[in-house]
XYZ file of C-alpha atoms in Angstrom:
201
model
C 1.742 -18.459 1.263
C -1.298 -18.322 -1.054
C 0.273 -15.719 -3.419
C 3.368 -17.765 -4.328
C 6.857 -16.498 -4.408
C 6.810 -15.307 -8.104
C 3.777 -13.032 -7.435
C 5.502 -11.538 -4.264
C 8.701 -10.880 -6.288
C 6.808 -9.110 -9.086
C 4.961 -6.840 -6.509
C 8.164 -5.997 -4.782
C 10.046 -5.431 -7.971
C 7.269 -3.036 -9.078
C 7.671 -1.187 -5.858
C 11.444 -0.848 -6.144
C 11.368 0.305 -9.729
C 8.789 2.913 -8.796
C 10.895 4.318 -5.926
C 13.847 4.525 -8.476
C 11.707 6.441 -10.892
C 11.681 3.732 -13.545
C 8.046 3.821 -14.261
C 7.840 1.509 -17.413
C 9.696 -1.149 -15.507
C 7.348 -0.656 -12.507
C 4.350 -1.079 -14.759
C 5.849 -4.146 -16.385
C 6.390 -5.973 -13.079
C 2.831 -5.012 -11.973
C 1.379 -6.402 -15.099
C 3.511 -9.645 -14.616
C 1.992 -9.963 -11.055
C -1.577 -9.507 -12.758
C -0.764 -12.357 -15.181
C 0.503 -14.865 -12.645
C -1.924 -14.032 -9.761
C -3.613 -17.277 -8.484
C -6.826 -15.678 -7.418
C -8.994 -12.759 -8.530
C -8.174 -10.894 -5.268
C -4.483 -11.124 -6.007
C -4.986 -10.114 -9.616
C -6.860 -7.011 -8.402
C -4.159 -6.223 -5.842
C -1.675 -6.177 -8.708
C -3.906 -4.022 -10.735
C -4.075 -1.756 -7.634
C -0.243 -1.657 -7.709
C -0.306 -0.710 -11.409
C -2.738 2.215 -10.481
C -0.284 3.402 -7.682
C 2.509 3.444 -10.270
C 0.426 5.559 -12.617
C -0.406 7.932 -9.787
C 3.250 8.392 -9.062
C 3.755 9.161 -12.772
C 1.095 11.881 -12.596
C -1.293 9.801 -14.902
C -4.416 11.059 -13.200
C -7.091 9.822 -15.533
C -5.490 6.388 -16.085
C -5.120 6.013 -12.392
C -8.636 6.850 -11.715
C -9.901 4.420 -14.467
C -7.955 1.573 -12.850
C -9.098 2.393 -9.327
C -12.618 2.306 -10.678
C -11.939 -1.004 -12.347
C -10.613 -2.601 -9.037
C -13.489 -1.305 -7.000
C -16.006 -2.823 -9.500
C -14.083 -6.151 -9.413
C -13.938 -6.188 -5.556
C -17.840 -5.947 -5.391
C -17.941 -9.434 -6.942
C -15.741 -11.044 -4.442
C -16.449 -12.532 -0.994
C -13.973 -10.522 1.133
C -14.660 -12.693 4.194
C -12.643 -15.395 2.592
C -9.703 -13.371 1.873
C -6.335 -14.777 3.236
C -2.930 -13.320 3.766
C -1.893 -11.074 0.774
C -5.586 -10.961 -0.452
C -6.445 -9.035 2.684
C -4.084 -6.231 1.695
C -6.044 -5.461 -1.292
C -8.548 -3.598 0.814
C -5.699 -1.465 2.356
C -4.113 -0.739 -1.049
C -7.318 0.129 -2.632
C -8.302 2.315 0.345
C -5.049 4.336 -0.346
C -5.865 4.688 -3.961
C -9.566 5.499 -3.397
C -8.371 8.314 -0.885
C -5.997 9.632 -3.471
C -8.764 10.375 -5.866
C -10.626 12.193 -3.272
C -13.201 9.709 -2.301
C -12.650 9.772 1.496
C -15.933 8.051 2.288
C -15.161 5.198 -0.089
C -11.560 4.866 1.398
C -13.129 4.801 4.917
C -15.637 2.038 3.893
C -12.643 -0.035 2.738
C -10.930 0.261 5.952
C -13.970 -0.748 7.661
C -14.269 -3.741 5.524
C -10.629 -4.709 6.358
C -11.260 -4.193 10.047
C -14.390 -6.430 9.860
C -12.652 -9.400 8.327
C -13.117 -12.502 10.318
C -10.358 -13.360 12.676
C -10.410 -17.135 12.574
C -7.839 -19.313 14.227
C -5.589 -19.269 11.098
C -5.170 -15.476 11.289
C -4.254 -15.178 14.979
C -0.623 -14.781 14.272
C -1.281 -12.668 11.159
C -3.094 -10.015 13.092
C -0.010 -9.622 15.311
C 2.373 -9.465 12.338
C 4.287 -6.133 12.303
C 4.078 -6.076 8.415
C 0.232 -6.271 8.497
C 0.102 -3.752 11.402
C 2.327 -1.364 9.627
C 0.492 -1.677 6.322
C -2.899 -0.905 8.177
C -1.378 2.053 10.022
C 0.030 3.518 6.676
C -3.382 3.092 5.108
C -5.128 4.756 7.935
C -2.710 7.618 7.895
C -3.247 8.240 4.130
C -7.024 8.276 4.448
C -7.013 10.484 7.546
C -4.616 12.814 5.509
C -7.023 12.764 2.571
C -9.972 13.528 4.923
C -8.067 16.652 6.518
C -7.619 15.070 9.918
C -4.160 16.165 10.286
C -3.707 15.091 13.910
C -4.688 11.533 13.234
C -2.712 11.432 10.121
C 0.361 12.625 11.949
C -0.059 9.989 14.681
C -0.714 7.160 12.226
C 2.202 8.121 9.903
C 4.691 8.136 12.976
C 3.384 4.825 14.135
C 3.711 3.253 10.756
C 7.077 4.762 10.047
C 8.469 3.355 13.419
C 7.119 -0.170 12.698
C 7.990 -0.360 9.012
C 11.501 1.145 9.573
C 12.141 -1.366 12.414
C 11.197 -4.401 10.270
C 12.998 -3.196 7.150
C 10.148 -2.247 4.842
C 12.057 0.726 3.671
C 9.938 1.821 0.761
C 6.763 2.186 2.710
C 8.851 3.596 5.762
C 10.190 6.119 3.362
C 6.803 7.291 2.209
C 5.393 7.494 5.740
C 8.590 9.471 6.914
C 8.317 11.779 3.683
C 4.670 12.809 4.445
C 5.439 13.119 8.231
C 8.382 15.266 7.396
C 6.097 17.379 5.268
C 3.528 17.739 8.045
C 5.785 18.315 10.888
C 8.933 20.071 9.290
C 11.043 17.743 11.283
C 14.344 17.730 9.372
C 15.578 14.272 10.631
C 12.776 12.647 8.728
C 13.588 14.300 5.475
C 17.290 13.509 5.945
C 16.226 9.852 6.412
C 14.269 10.007 3.187
C 17.199 11.292 1.233
C 19.574 8.709 2.863
C 17.101 5.861 2.216
C 16.610 6.968 -1.336
C 20.317 6.919 -2.139
C 20.586 3.593 -0.608
C 17.635 2.072 -2.620
C 18.899 3.662 -5.684
C 22.325 2.006 -5.434
């Protein structure tokens, strides 16, 4: 794909290290993804990944600073030309923007994503369960931040089901954790514990 295997490996490694609580390693992999990105959109995506790690570590000000930097960088790009992984920048940034309390900004990013042109090269992509799961999860986080618990509940459940089915365990785990907090359904929290143990091993 456009991103190249090394970039994808670095992003995935950053996610796995974050899940396991190894924040310095997660940041190191995110920085590597920034360094080897073959487009400005992918570099901003990797910066967004670094912001997510800082959020997980409780570094609120550093997180907010990076989110602002990515949002400024995005303004200079023609999003209509985004392909494959570049498209996910809008979803990742929507999540981070919602997490700093800017729900309107996050919704605007989701709308930008929804308005991306669907040319012939994207027909298979729009039906890709990875793409659908990522979109549903981002919509859930934004609805959650906006206080729409009914929509958040629905989107988290849809996202969890898709991501779990295709083996995207880290994102499925996050959806299950928040859904479990919202609903109190113990099977979801048991799934989280079980998956964390498996990922940690």
